mmCIF file with all atom_site columns, C-alpha atoms in Angstrom:
data_model
loop_
_atom_site.group_PDB
_atom_site.id
_atom_site.type_symbol
_atom_site.label_atom_id
_atom_site.label_alt_id
_atom_site.label_comp_id
_atom_site.label_asym_id
_atom_site.label_entity_id
_atom_site.label_seq_id
_atom_site.pdbx_PDB_ins_code
_atom_site.Cartn_x
_atom_site.Cartn_y
_atom_site.Cartn_z
_atom_site.occupancy
_atom_site.B_iso_or_equiv
_atom_site.pdbx_formal_charge
_atom_site.auth_seq_id
_atom_site.auth_comp_id
_atom_site.auth_asym_id
_atom_site.auth_atom_id
_atom_site.pdbx_PDB_model_num
ATOM 1  C CA . MET A 1 1  ? -8.886  -17.930 27.459 1.00 0.00 ? 1  MET A CA 1
ATOM 2  C CA . ALA A 1 2  ? -12.457 -18.637 28.463 1.00 0.00 ? 2  ALA A CA 1
ATOM 3  C CA . LEU A 1 3  ? -15.750 -16.808 28.943 1.00 0.00 ? 3  LEU A CA 1
ATOM 4  C CA . GLN A 1 4  ? -17.638 -16.486 32.214 1.00 0.00 ? 4  GLN A CA 1
ATOM 5  C CA . PHE A 1 5  ? -21.369 -15.816 32.097 1.00 0.00 ? 5  PHE A CA 1
ATOM 6  C CA . SER A 1 6  ? -24.678 -16.592 33.779 1.00 0.00 ? 6  SER A CA 1
ATOM 7  C CA . LYS A 1 7  ? -26.557 -19.639 32.463 1.00 0.00 ? 7  LYS A CA 1
ATOM 8  C CA . THR A 1 8  ? -29.750 -21.343 33.531 1.00 0.00 ? 8  THR A CA 1
ATOM 9  C CA . GLN A 1 9  ? -29.964 -25.066 32.884 1.00 0.00 ? 9  GLN A CA 1
ATOM 10 C CA . PHE A 1 10 ? -31.996 -27.845 34.530 1.00 0.00 ? 10 PHE A CA 1
ATOM 11 C CA . GLY A 1 11 ? -33.891 -25.082 36.371 1.00 0.00 ? 11 GLY A CA 1
ATOM 12 C CA . VAL A 1 12 ? -30.677 -24.018 38.128 1.00 0.00 ? 12 VAL A CA 1
ATOM 13 C CA . GLU A 1 13 ? -28.849 -20.734 37.579 1.00 0.00 ? 13 GLU A CA 1
ATOM 14 C CA . PHE A 1 14 ? -25.105 -21.080 37.182 1.00 0.00 ? 14 PHE A CA 1
ATOM 15 C CA . GLU A 1 15 ? -23.882 -17.533 37.782 1.00 0.00 ? 15 GLU A CA 1
ATOM 16 C CA . GLU A 1 16 ? -20.251 -18.237 36.902 1.00 0.00 ? 16 GLU A CA 1
ATOM 17 C CA . SER A 1 17 ? -20.620 -20.644 33.981 1.00 0.00 ? 17 SER A CA 1
ATOM 18 C CA . TYR A 1 18 ? -17.284 -21.233 32.305 1.00 0.00 ? 18 TYR A CA 1
ATOM 19 C CA . LEU A 1 19 ? -17.077 -21.687 28.541 1.00 0.00 ? 19 LEU A CA 1
ATOM 20 C CA . MET A 1 20 ? -13.837 -22.728 26.919 1.00 0.00 ? 20 MET A CA 1
ATOM 21 C CA . VAL A 1 21 ? -13.072 -23.528 23.324 1.00 0.00 ? 21 VAL A CA 1
ATOM 22 C CA . LYS A 1 22 ? -11.990 -27.157 23.409 1.00 0.00 ? 22 LYS A CA 1
ATOM 23 C CA . SER A 1 23 ? -11.053 -27.571 19.771 1.00 0.00 ? 23 SER A CA 1
ATOM 24 C CA . LEU A 1 24 ? -11.264 -26.066 16.309 1.00 0.00 ? 24 LEU A CA 1
ATOM 25 C CA . ARG A 1 25 ? -11.659 -27.615 12.875 1.00 0.00 ? 25 ARG A CA 1
ATOM 26 C CA . PHE A 1 26 ? -10.787 -25.334 9.993  1.00 0.00 ? 26 PHE A CA 1
ATOM 27 C CA . ASN A 1 27 ? -11.670 -25.932 6.340  1.00 0.00 ? 27 ASN A CA 1
ATOM 28 C CA . LYS A 1 28 ? -9.221  -23.931 4.191  1.00 0.00 ? 28 LYS A CA 1
ATOM 29 C CA . GLU A 1 29 ? -11.293 -24.365 1.042  1.00 0.00 ? 29 GLU A CA 1
ATOM 30 C CA . ASN A 1 30 ? -14.425 -22.601 2.275  1.00 0.00 ? 30 ASN A CA 1
ATOM 31 C CA . LEU A 1 31 ? -12.890 -20.759 5.270  1.00 0.00 ? 31 LEU A CA 1
ATOM 32 C CA . ASN A 1 32 ? -15.337 -22.437 7.649  1.00 0.00 ? 32 ASN A CA 1
ATOM 33 C CA . LEU A 1 33 ? -14.342 -22.817 11.282 1.00 0.00 ? 33 LEU A CA 1
ATOM 34 C CA . GLU A 1 34 ? -16.108 -25.367 13.480 1.00 0.00 ? 34 GLU A CA 1
ATOM 35 C CA . VAL A 1 35 ? -15.776 -24.334 17.126 1.00 0.00 ? 35 VAL A CA 1
ATOM 36 C CA . ILE A 1 36 ? -16.306 -26.996 19.790 1.00 0.00 ? 36 ILE A CA 1
ATOM 37 C CA . CYS A 1 37 ? -17.025 -25.465 23.200 1.00 0.00 ? 37 CYS A CA 1
ATOM 38 C CA . MET A 1 38 ? -17.342 -27.019 26.632 1.00 0.00 ? 38 MET A CA 1
ATOM 39 C CA . ILE A 1 39 ? -19.524 -25.256 29.221 1.00 0.00 ? 39 ILE A CA 1
ATOM 40 C CA . TYR A 1 40 ? -18.947 -26.017 32.907 1.00 0.00 ? 40 TYR A CA 1
ATOM 41 C CA . PRO A 1 41 ? -20.823 -24.834 36.020 1.00 0.00 ? 41 PRO A CA 1
ATOM 42 C CA . ASP A 1 42 ? -17.728 -22.768 36.914 1.00 0.00 ? 42 ASP A CA 1
ATOM 43 C CA . LYS A 1 43 ? -13.948 -22.685 36.523 1.00 0.00 ? 43 LYS A CA 1
ATOM 44 C CA . ALA A 1 44 ? -13.380 -24.754 39.671 1.00 0.00 ? 44 ALA A CA 1
ATOM 45 C CA . CYS A 1 45 ? -15.459 -27.604 38.211 1.00 0.00 ? 45 CYS A CA 1
ATOM 46 C CA . ARG A 1 46 ? -13.499 -27.437 34.980 1.00 0.00 ? 46 ARG A CA 1
ATOM 47 C CA . ASP A 1 47 ? -10.171 -27.417 36.856 1.00 0.00 ? 47 ASP A CA 1
ATOM 48 C CA . ALA A 1 48 ? -11.307 -30.409 38.946 1.00 0.00 ? 48 ALA A CA 1
ATOM 49 C CA . GLY A 1 49 ? -12.113 -32.424 35.819 1.00 0.00 ? 49 GLY A CA 1
ATOM 50 C CA . SER A 1 50 ? -15.871 -32.464 36.411 1.00 0.00 ? 50 SER A CA 1
ATOM 51 C CA . ASP A 1 51 ? -18.296 -33.243 33.620 1.00 0.00 ? 51 ASP A CA 1
ATOM 52 C CA . CYS A 1 52 ? -19.416 -30.279 31.565 1.00 0.00 ? 52 CYS A CA 1
ATOM 53 C CA . LEU A 1 53 ? -23.004 -29.044 31.443 1.00 0.00 ? 53 LEU A CA 1
ATOM 54 C CA . GLU A 1 54 ? -23.059 -28.820 27.680 1.00 0.00 ? 54 GLU A CA 1
ATOM 55 C CA . VAL A 1 55 ? -20.990 -29.254 24.541 1.00 0.00 ? 55 VAL A CA 1
ATOM 56 C CA . LYS A 1 56 ? -21.683 -26.786 21.722 1.00 0.00 ? 56 LYS A CA 1
ATOM 57 C CA . ARG A 1 57 ? -20.619 -26.930 18.095 1.00 0.00 ? 57 ARG A CA 1
ATOM 58 C CA . ILE A 1 58 ? -20.761 -23.626 16.277 1.00 0.00 ? 58 ILE A CA 1
ATOM 59 C CA . ASN A 1 59 ? -19.792 -22.906 12.674 1.00 0.00 ? 59 ASN A CA 1
ATOM 60 C CA . VAL A 1 60 ? -18.127 -19.592 11.872 1.00 0.00 ? 60 VAL A CA 1
ATOM 61 C CA . SER A 1 61 ? -17.172 -18.113 8.516  1.00 0.00 ? 61 SER A CA 1
ATOM 62 C CA . VAL A 1 62 ? -13.649 -16.702 8.617  1.00 0.00 ? 62 VAL A CA 1
ATOM 63 C CA . GLU A 1 63 ? -12.677 -14.020 6.112  1.00 0.00 ? 63 GLU A CA 1
ATOM 64 C CA . ASP A 1 64 ? -8.911  -14.355 6.522  1.00 0.00 ? 64 ASP A CA 1
ATOM 65 C CA . SER A 1 65 ? -7.155  -17.645 7.245  1.00 0.00 ? 65 SER A CA 1
ATOM 66 C CA . SER A 1 66 ? -4.102  -15.831 8.638  1.00 0.00 ? 66 SER A CA 1
ATOM 67 C CA . VAL A 1 67 ? -5.939  -14.620 11.765 1.00 0.00 ? 67 VAL A CA 1
ATOM 68 C CA . ASN A 1 68 ? -5.585  -16.310 15.145 1.00 0.00 ? 68 ASN A CA 1
ATOM 69 C CA . LEU A 1 69 ? -8.427  -18.837 14.906 1.00 0.00 ? 69 LEU A CA 1
ATOM 70 C CA . PHE A 1 70 ? -8.915  -19.116 18.685 1.00 0.00 ? 70 PHE A CA 1
ATOM 71 C CA . GLU A 1 71 ? -9.270  -15.329 18.945 1.00 0.00 ? 71 GLU A CA 1
ATOM 72 C CA . ALA A 1 72 ? -11.682 -15.343 15.996 1.00 0.00 ? 72 ALA A CA 1
ATOM 73 C CA . ALA A 1 73 ? -13.741 -18.050 17.727 1.00 0.00 ? 73 ALA A CA 1
ATOM 74 C CA . TYR A 1 74 ? -13.966 -16.117 21.009 1.00 0.00 ? 74 TYR A CA 1
ATOM 75 C CA . ASP A 1 75 ? -14.738 -12.854 19.182 1.00 0.00 ? 75 ASP A CA 1
ATOM 76 C CA . TYR A 1 76 ? -17.567 -14.581 17.339 1.00 0.00 ? 76 TYR A CA 1
ATOM 77 C CA . LEU A 1 77 ? -18.938 -16.133 20.542 1.00 0.00 ? 77 LEU A CA 1
ATOM 78 C CA . LYS A 1 78 ? -18.952 -12.730 22.256 1.00 0.00 ? 78 LYS A CA 1
ATOM 79 C CA . SER A 1 79 ? -20.949 -11.307 19.327 1.00 0.00 ? 79 SER A CA 1
ATOM 80 C CA . LEU A 1 80 ? -23.818 -13.726 20.086 1.00 0.00 ? 80 LEU A CA 1
ATOM 81 C CA . ASP A 1 81 ? -26.622 -12.512 22.375 1.00 0.00 ? 81 ASP A CA 1
ATOM 82 C CA . GLU A 1 82 ? -26.128 -15.495 24.701 1.00 0.00 ? 82 GLU A CA 1
ATOM 83 C CA . TYR A 1 83 ? -22.536 -14.443 25.475 1.00 0.00 ? 83 TYR A CA 1
ATOM 84 C CA . SER A 1 84 ? -22.674 -10.668 24.922 1.00 0.00 ? 84 SER A CA 1
ATOM 85 C CA . GLU A 1 85 ? -22.361 -10.021 28.669 1.00 0.00 ? 85 GLU A CA 1
ATOM 86 C CA . ALA A 1 86 ? -19.619 -12.634 29.179 1.00 0.00 ? 86 ALA A CA 1
ATOM 87 C CA . ILE A 1 87 ? -16.375 -11.726 30.904 1.00 0.00 ? 87 ILE A CA 1
ATOM 88 C CA . ASP A 1 88 ? -13.029 -12.793 29.415 1.00 0.00 ? 88 ASP A CA 1
ATOM 89 C CA . ILE A 1 89 ? -11.121 -15.125 31.719 1.00 0.00 ? 89 ILE A CA 1
ATOM 90 C CA . LEU A 1 90 ? -7.404  -15.404 30.975 1.00 0.00 ? 90 LEU A CA 1
ATOM 91 C CA . ASP A 1 91 ? -5.116  -18.230 32.043 1.00 0.00 ? 91 ASP A CA 1
ATOM 92 C CA . GLU A 1 92 ? -2.064  -17.359 34.111 1.00 0.00 ? 92 GLU A CA 1
ATOM 93 C CA . ASN A 1 93 ? 0.168   -17.510 31.021 1.00 0.00 ? 93 ASN A CA 1
ATOM 94 C CA . GLU A 1 94 ? -2.010  -15.094 29.013 1.00 0.00 ? 94 GLU A CA 1
ATOM 95 C CA . GLU A 1 95 ? -1.878  -11.317 29.165 1.00 0.00 ? 95 GLU A CA 1
#
């Protein structure tokens, strides 16, 4: 899964920016989830192995450790103003 959204960086608008969660770090003691995201100009750049535009680290409080942590991360990202208009992009093996 990934998110597609419009992003302006370096004075350039990237209309199909592609954000994917690269990794998660979960602390069971305090239920804190660190989400590491990679943002690319578009999916084609990501698929080609191009450098990303930005790496973001976001901390999320999780109420229940039994939830799917990747889904929780994407749900949290979509709740932020910056990604509220983002479109879900599914891989071929996802439904």
